[in-house]
């Protein structure tokens, strides 16, 4: 399914490029033609955004069993599956048996690379995620795994989240949406939380 969406996205990109070529070549020369091409281009861009959103949703669905663990020290000749199970028992204080589909290091060429774990049971994954508060004040942390475009959005929103909380304002980041006092983040309405060094936010805000 994701492959078919990718093909459709590629087709839309080619069609959009063709439209731009037509405009550059004087497509707007005849009465009404430029307006028609512009409308068609806007429709293609809209479809493109809708498909991107669909692909992102599919990616999120495929990653919903996963968590990423940070700060777990590499062990010589480690069995990453056993290491993570021991970490969950000792640091998160979950004694019940946790089963994984797959466990591996990310960027393993670096010391203490994050561990990506795919849980066999969504119930176990949620039990571990909801117990992450026990890692507060330790060198360890964990997070959900997100597609790259959502990670990019979160990276831009996290400084705003921290600034709002530093001013004792309720702020929550859910996936790629930041809520400040229960309102979706708006760069104009919430500009007091944006530091001067922050680059202007794109349309997705």
PDB file of C-alpha atoms in Angstrom:
ATOM      1  CA  UNK A   1       0.000   0.000   0.000  1.00  0.00           C
ATOM      2  CA  UNK A   2       2.789   2.423   0.862  1.00  0.00           C
ATOM      3  CA  UNK A   3       4.482   1.584  -2.455  1.00  0.00           C
ATOM      4  CA  UNK A   4       1.347   2.501  -4.429  1.00  0.00           C
ATOM      5  CA  UNK A   5       1.076   5.798  -2.556  1.00  0.00           C
ATOM      6  CA  UNK A   6       4.708   6.547  -3.397  1.00  0.00           C
ATOM      7  CA  UNK A   7       4.029   5.928  -7.097  1.00  0.00           C
ATOM      8  CA  UNK A   8       1.030   8.258  -6.962  1.00  0.00           C
ATOM      9  CA  UNK A   9       3.114  10.953  -5.259  1.00  0.00           C
ATOM     10  CA  UNK A  10       5.782  10.627  -7.953  1.00  0.00           C
ATOM     11  CA  UNK A  11       3.128  10.924 -10.656  1.00  0.00           C
ATOM     12  CA  UNK A  12       1.731  14.081  -9.054  1.00  0.00           C
ATOM     13  CA  UNK A  13       5.207  15.607  -8.836  1.00  0.00           C
ATOM     14  CA  UNK A  14       5.799  14.939 -12.541  1.00  0.00           C
ATOM     15  CA  UNK A  15       2.405  16.398 -13.412  1.00  0.00           C
ATOM     16  CA  UNK A  16       3.094  19.463 -11.276  1.00  0.00           C
ATOM     17  CA  UNK A  17       6.471  19.996 -12.966  1.00  0.00           C
ATOM     18  CA  UNK A  18       4.781  19.724 -16.358  1.00  0.00           C
ATOM     19  CA  UNK A  19       2.338  22.465 -15.330  1.00  0.00           C
ATOM     20  CA  UNK A  20       5.164  24.759 -14.281  1.00  0.00           C
ATOM     21  CA  UNK A  21       6.900  24.162 -17.626  1.00  0.00           C
ATOM     22  CA  UNK A  22       3.692  25.080 -19.436  1.00  0.00           C
ATOM     23  CA  UNK A  23       3.408  28.319 -17.479  1.00  0.00           C
ATOM     24  CA  UNK A  24       7.071  29.191 -18.066  1.00  0.00           C
ATOM     25  CA  UNK A  25       6.636  28.518 -21.792  1.00  0.00           C
ATOM     26  CA  UNK A  26       3.860  31.073 -22.069  1.00  0.00           C
ATOM     27  CA  UNK A  27       0.895  28.884 -21.191  1.00  0.00           C
ATOM     28  CA  UNK A  28      -0.861  31.940 -19.815  1.00  0.00           C
ATOM     29  CA  UNK A  29      -0.735  33.624 -23.245  1.00  0.00           C
ATOM     30  CA  UNK A  30      -4.257  32.764 -24.301  1.00  0.00           C
ATOM     31  CA  UNK A  31      -7.277  34.181 -22.413  1.00  0.00           C
ATOM     32  CA  UNK A  32      -8.228  32.026 -19.452  1.00  0.00           C
ATOM     33  CA  UNK A  33      -5.543  29.420 -20.072  1.00  0.00           C
ATOM     34  CA  UNK A  34      -3.177  30.703 -17.375  1.00  0.00           C
ATOM     35  CA  UNK A  35      -5.998  30.733 -14.835  1.00  0.00           C
ATOM     36  CA  UNK A  36      -6.966  27.167 -15.757  1.00  0.00           C
ATOM     37  CA  UNK A  37      -3.380  25.937 -15.405  1.00  0.00           C
ATOM     38  CA  UNK A  38      -3.080  27.679 -12.034  1.00  0.00           C
ATOM     39  CA  UNK A  39      -6.257  26.009 -10.755  1.00  0.00           C
ATOM     40  CA  UNK A  40      -5.069  22.613 -11.983  1.00  0.00           C
ATOM     41  CA  UNK A  41      -1.721  23.154 -10.291  1.00  0.00           C
ATOM     42  CA  UNK A  42      -3.422  24.088  -7.015  1.00  0.00           C
ATOM     43  CA  UNK A  43      -5.529  20.928  -7.239  1.00  0.00           C
ATOM     44  CA  UNK A  44      -2.422  18.802  -7.805  1.00  0.00           C
ATOM     45  CA  UNK A  45      -0.691  20.416  -4.816  1.00  0.00           C
ATOM     46  CA  UNK A  46      -3.756  19.721  -2.669  1.00  0.00           C
ATOM     47  CA  UNK A  47      -3.814  16.068  -3.742  1.00  0.00           C
ATOM     48  CA  UNK A  48      -0.076  15.876  -3.087  1.00  0.00           C
ATOM     49  CA  UNK A  49      -0.525  17.113   0.491  1.00  0.00           C
ATOM     50  CA  UNK A  50      -3.413  14.711   1.101  1.00  0.00           C
ATOM     51  CA  UNK A  51      -1.342  11.763  -0.114  1.00  0.00           C
ATOM     52  CA  UNK A  52       1.633  12.829   1.998  1.00  0.00           C
ATOM     53  CA  UNK A  53      -0.651  12.911   5.015  1.00  0.00           C
ATOM     54  CA  UNK A  54      -1.970   9.438   4.163  1.00  0.00           C
ATOM     55  CA  UNK A  55       1.563   8.050   3.796  1.00  0.00           C
ATOM     56  CA  UNK A  56       2.560   9.593   7.142  1.00  0.00           C
ATOM     57  CA  UNK A  57      -0.484   8.026   8.821  1.00  0.00           C
ATOM     58  CA  UNK A  58       0.451   4.632   7.353  1.00  0.00           C
ATOM     59  CA  UNK A  59       4.022   5.029   8.578  1.00  0.00           C
ATOM     60  CA  UNK A  60       2.791   5.921  12.079  1.00  0.00           C
ATOM     61  CA  UNK A  61       0.574   2.832  12.051  1.00  0.00           C
ATOM     62  CA  UNK A  62       3.513   0.617  11.096  1.00  0.00           C
ATOM     63  CA  UNK A  63       5.631   2.065  13.934  1.00  0.00           C
ATOM     64  CA  UNK A  64       3.026   1.960  16.700  1.00  0.00           C
ATOM     65  CA  UNK A  65       4.570  -1.181  18.286  1.00  0.00           C
ATOM     66  CA  UNK A  66       7.982   0.509  18.636  1.00  0.00           C
ATOM     67  CA  UNK A  67       9.849   2.479  21.305  1.00  0.00           C
ATOM     68  CA  UNK A  68      13.326   4.012  21.230  1.00  0.00           C
ATOM     69  CA  UNK A  69      15.506   3.811  24.362  1.00  0.00           C
ATOM     70  CA  UNK A  70      18.331   6.305  24.990  1.00  0.00           C
ATOM     71  CA  UNK A  71      21.354   6.142  27.273  1.00  0.00           C
ATOM     72  CA  UNK A  72      21.573   2.362  27.694  1.00  0.00           C
ATOM     73  CA  UNK A  73      25.314   1.642  27.819  1.00  0.00           C
ATOM     74  CA  UNK A  74      26.781  -0.737  25.239  1.00  0.00           C
ATOM     75  CA  UNK A  75      28.080  -4.028  26.634  1.00  0.00           C
ATOM     76  CA  UNK A  76      30.918  -6.049  25.022  1.00  0.00           C
ATOM     77  CA  UNK A  77      29.361  -8.842  22.970  1.00  0.00           C
ATOM     78  CA  UNK A  78      25.951  -7.733  24.181  1.00  0.00           C
ATOM     79  CA  UNK A  79      22.700  -9.537  23.533  1.00  0.00           C
ATOM     80  CA  UNK A  80      20.608  -6.406  22.983  1.00  0.00           C
ATOM     81  CA  UNK A  81      17.322  -8.218  23.611  1.00  0.00           C
ATOM     82  CA  UNK A  82      18.464  -9.486  27.030  1.00  0.00           C
ATOM     83  CA  UNK A  83      20.134  -6.156  27.854  1.00  0.00           C
ATOM     84  CA  UNK A  84      16.911  -4.225  27.226  1.00  0.00           C
ATOM     85  CA  UNK A  85      14.806  -6.679  29.209  1.00  0.00           C
ATOM     86  CA  UNK A  86      17.196  -6.242  32.144  1.00  0.00           C
ATOM     87  CA  UNK A  87      17.039  -2.465  31.769  1.00  0.00           C
ATOM     88  CA  UNK A  88      13.232  -2.496  31.842  1.00  0.00           C
ATOM     89  CA  UNK A  89      13.268  -4.639  35.001  1.00  0.00           C
ATOM     90  CA  UNK A  90      15.891  -2.625  36.879  1.00  0.00           C
ATOM     91  CA  UNK A  91      15.314   0.963  35.721  1.00  0.00           C
ATOM     92  CA  UNK A  92      11.601   1.030  34.849  1.00  0.00           C
ATOM     93  CA  UNK A  93      10.688  -1.504  37.539  1.00  0.00           C
ATOM     94  CA  UNK A  94       8.509  -3.719  35.354  1.00  0.00           C
ATOM     95  CA  UNK A  95       9.040  -7.278  36.495  1.00  0.00           C
ATOM     96  CA  UNK A  96       6.658  -9.073  34.134  1.00  0.00           C
ATOM     97  CA  UNK A  97       8.056 -10.767  31.044  1.00  0.00           C
ATOM     98  CA  UNK A  98       8.296  -8.427  28.047  1.00  0.00           C
ATOM     99  CA  UNK A  99       8.611  -9.980  24.602  1.00  0.00           C
ATOM    100  CA  UNK A 100      10.019  -8.271  21.514  1.00  0.00           C
ATOM    101  CA  UNK A 101       9.712  -8.961  17.814  1.00  0.00           C
ATOM    102  CA  UNK A 102      13.037  -7.251  17.186  1.00  0.00           C
ATOM    103  CA  UNK A 103      15.607  -5.255  19.178  1.00  0.00           C
ATOM    104  CA  UNK A 104      18.607  -3.474  17.663  1.00  0.00           C
ATOM    105  CA  UNK A 105      20.951  -0.562  18.118  1.00  0.00           C
ATOM    106  CA  UNK A 106      20.514   2.555  15.983  1.00  0.00           C
ATOM    107  CA  UNK A 107      23.761   4.194  14.805  1.00  0.00           C
ATOM    108  CA  UNK A 108      25.678   1.415  16.539  1.00  0.00           C
ATOM    109  CA  UNK A 109      29.025   2.906  15.408  1.00  0.00           C
ATOM    110  CA  UNK A 110      28.542   5.502  18.177  1.00  0.00           C
ATOM    111  CA  UNK A 111      28.887   4.745  21.891  1.00  0.00           C
ATOM    112  CA  UNK A 112      25.582   4.117  23.636  1.00  0.00           C
ATOM    113  CA  UNK A 113      23.556   4.265  20.418  1.00  0.00           C
ATOM    114  CA  UNK A 114      19.779   4.303  20.966  1.00  0.00           C
ATOM    115  CA  UNK A 115      18.002   0.956  21.070  1.00  0.00           C
ATOM    116  CA  UNK A 116      14.996   0.464  18.805  1.00  0.00           C
ATOM    117  CA  UNK A 117      12.577  -2.141  20.134  1.00  0.00           C
ATOM    118  CA  UNK A 118       9.533  -3.572  18.397  1.00  0.00           C
ATOM    119  CA  UNK A 119       7.185  -5.070  20.982  1.00  0.00           C
ATOM    120  CA  UNK A 120       5.267  -8.276  20.396  1.00  0.00           C
ATOM    121  CA  UNK A 121       2.342  -6.885  22.391  1.00  0.00           C
ATOM    122  CA  UNK A 122       0.954  -3.357  22.115  1.00  0.00           C
ATOM    123  CA  UNK A 123      -0.224  -3.765  25.716  1.00  0.00           C
ATOM    124  CA  UNK A 124       3.379  -4.317  26.858  1.00  0.00           C
ATOM    125  CA  UNK A 125       4.581  -1.388  24.768  1.00  0.00           C
ATOM    126  CA  UNK A 126       2.041   0.902  26.420  1.00  0.00           C
ATOM    127  CA  UNK A 127       2.912  -0.415  29.887  1.00  0.00           C
ATOM    128  CA  UNK A 128       6.555   0.509  29.308  1.00  0.00           C
ATOM    129  CA  UNK A 129       5.758   3.879  27.700  1.00  0.00           C
ATOM    130  CA  UNK A 130       3.464   4.921  30.532  1.00  0.00           C
ATOM    131  CA  UNK A 131       6.141   3.994  33.074  1.00  0.00           C
ATOM    132  CA  UNK A 132       8.725   6.287  31.443  1.00  0.00           C
ATOM    133  CA  UNK A 133       8.229   8.837  34.256  1.00  0.00           C
ATOM    134  CA  UNK A 134      10.384   6.539  36.415  1.00  0.00           C
ATOM    135  CA  UNK A 135      13.384   7.535  34.277  1.00  0.00           C
ATOM    136  CA  UNK A 136      13.080  11.200  35.257  1.00  0.00           C
ATOM    137  CA  UNK A 137      16.326  12.411  36.821  1.00  0.00           C
ATOM    138  CA  UNK A 138      18.324   9.530  35.294  1.00  0.00           C
ATOM    139  CA  UNK A 139      20.589   9.525  32.210  1.00  0.00           C
ATOM    140  CA  UNK A 140      18.001   7.367  30.458  1.00  0.00           C
ATOM    141  CA  UNK A 141      14.921   8.193  28.419  1.00  0.00           C
ATOM    142  CA  UNK A 142      12.569   6.638  25.914  1.00  0.00           C
ATOM    143  CA  UNK A 143      10.269   7.876  23.182  1.00  0.00           C
ATOM    144  CA  UNK A 144       7.859   6.688  20.551  1.00  0.00           C
ATOM    145  CA  UNK A 145       9.227   6.179  17.061  1.00  0.00           C
ATOM    146  CA  UNK A 146       7.959   8.633  14.449  1.00  0.00           C
ATOM    147  CA  UNK A 147       8.395   9.073  10.676  1.00  0.00           C
ATOM    148  CA  UNK A 148      11.095  11.560   9.649  1.00  0.00           C
ATOM    149  CA  UNK A 149       8.694  14.367   8.708  1.00  0.00           C
ATOM    150  CA  UNK A 150       6.981  14.222  12.104  1.00  0.00           C
ATOM    151  CA  UNK A 151      10.383  14.162  13.834  1.00  0.00           C
ATOM    152  CA  UNK A 152      11.332  17.334  11.935  1.00  0.00           C
ATOM    153  CA  UNK A 153       8.145  19.068  13.109  1.00  0.00           C
ATOM    154  CA  UNK A 154       8.665  17.947  16.713  1.00  0.00           C
ATOM    155  CA  UNK A 155      12.249  19.216  16.620  1.00  0.00           C
ATOM    156  CA  UNK A 156      10.966  22.690  15.779  1.00  0.00           C
ATOM    157  CA  UNK A 157       8.179  22.577  18.358  1.00  0.00           C
ATOM    158  CA  UNK A 158      10.141  21.260  21.348  1.00  0.00           C
ATOM    159  CA  UNK A 159      11.933  24.604  22.062  1.00  0.00           C
ATOM    160  CA  UNK A 160       8.509  26.301  22.071  1.00  0.00           C
ATOM    161  CA  UNK A 161       7.187  23.624  24.425  1.00  0.00           C
ATOM    162  CA  UNK A 162      10.085  24.139  26.833  1.00  0.00           C
ATOM    163  CA  UNK A 163       9.783  27.925  26.741  1.00  0.00           C
ATOM    164  CA  UNK A 164       6.047  27.791  27.480  1.00  0.00           C
ATOM    165  CA  UNK A 165       6.606  25.448  30.417  1.00  0.00           C
ATOM    166  CA  UNK A 166       9.416  27.659  31.722  1.00  0.00           C
ATOM    167  CA  UNK A 167       6.804  30.424  31.936  1.00  0.00           C
ATOM    168  CA  UNK A 168       4.496  28.083  33.882  1.00  0.00           C
ATOM    169  CA  UNK A 169       2.101  27.727  30.961  1.00  0.00           C
ATOM    170  CA  UNK A 170       0.459  24.362  30.271  1.00  0.00           C
ATOM    171  CA  UNK A 171       1.963  22.915  27.090  1.00  0.00           C
ATOM    172  CA  UNK A 172       1.652  19.418  25.616  1.00  0.00           C
ATOM    173  CA  UNK A 173       3.205  17.954  22.465  1.00  0.00           C
ATOM    174  CA  UNK A 174       1.111  15.179  20.900  1.00  0.00           C
ATOM    175  CA  UNK A 175       2.754  13.608  17.874  1.00  0.00           C
ATOM    176  CA  UNK A 176       3.331  16.663  15.647  1.00  0.00           C
ATOM    177  CA  UNK A 177       0.843  19.048  17.314  1.00  0.00           C
ATOM    178  CA  UNK A 178       1.718  21.422  20.156  1.00  0.00           C
ATOM    179  CA  UNK A 179      -1.076  22.525  22.457  1.00  0.00           C
ATOM    180  CA  UNK A 180      -0.611  25.602  24.651  1.00  0.00           C
ATOM    181  CA  UNK A 181      -3.364  26.150  27.208  1.00  0.00           C
ATOM    182  CA  UNK A 182      -5.435  23.646  25.207  1.00  0.00           C
ATOM    183  CA  UNK A 183      -5.090  25.651  21.975  1.00  0.00           C
ATOM    184  CA  UNK A 184      -3.158  24.395  18.942  1.00  0.00           C
ATOM    185  CA  UNK A 185       0.109  26.329  18.679  1.00  0.00           C
ATOM    186  CA  UNK A 186      -0.133  29.416  16.492  1.00  0.00           C
ATOM    187  CA  UNK A 187       3.069  31.396  15.692  1.00  0.00           C
ATOM    188  CA  UNK A 188       1.235  34.723  15.973  1.00  0.00           C
ATOM    189  CA  UNK A 189      -0.945  33.997  18.991  1.00  0.00           C
ATOM    190  CA  UNK A 190       1.910  32.352  20.902  1.00  0.00           C
ATOM    191  CA  UNK A 191       4.816  34.442  19.634  1.00  0.00           C
ATOM    192  CA  UNK A 192       5.932  35.193  23.217  1.00  0.00           C
ATOM    193  CA  UNK A 193       7.198  31.612  23.410  1.00  0.00           C
ATOM    194  CA  UNK A 194       9.283  31.831  20.231  1.00  0.00           C
ATOM    195  CA  UNK A 195      12.874  32.880  20.737  1.00  0.00           C
ATOM    196  CA  UNK A 196      14.368  35.365  18.277  1.00  0.00           C
ATOM    197  CA  UNK A 197      16.751  32.713  16.909  1.00  0.00           C
ATOM    198  CA  UNK A 198      13.821  30.516  15.835  1.00  0.00           C
ATOM    199  CA  UNK A 199      13.352  30.342  12.073  1.00  0.00           C
ATOM    200  CA  UNK A 200       9.932  31.324  10.692  1.00  0.00           C
ATOM    201  CA  UNK A 201       7.452  28.461  10.850  1.00  0.00           C
ATOM    202  CA  UNK A 202       6.092  26.872   7.656  1.00  0.00           C
ATOM    203  CA  UNK A 203       2.446  26.283   6.741  1.00  0.00           C
ATOM    204  CA  UNK A 204       2.078  23.132   8.818  1.00  0.00           C
ATOM    205  CA  UNK A 205       1.934  25.262  11.955  1.00  0.00           C
TER     206      UNK A 205
END
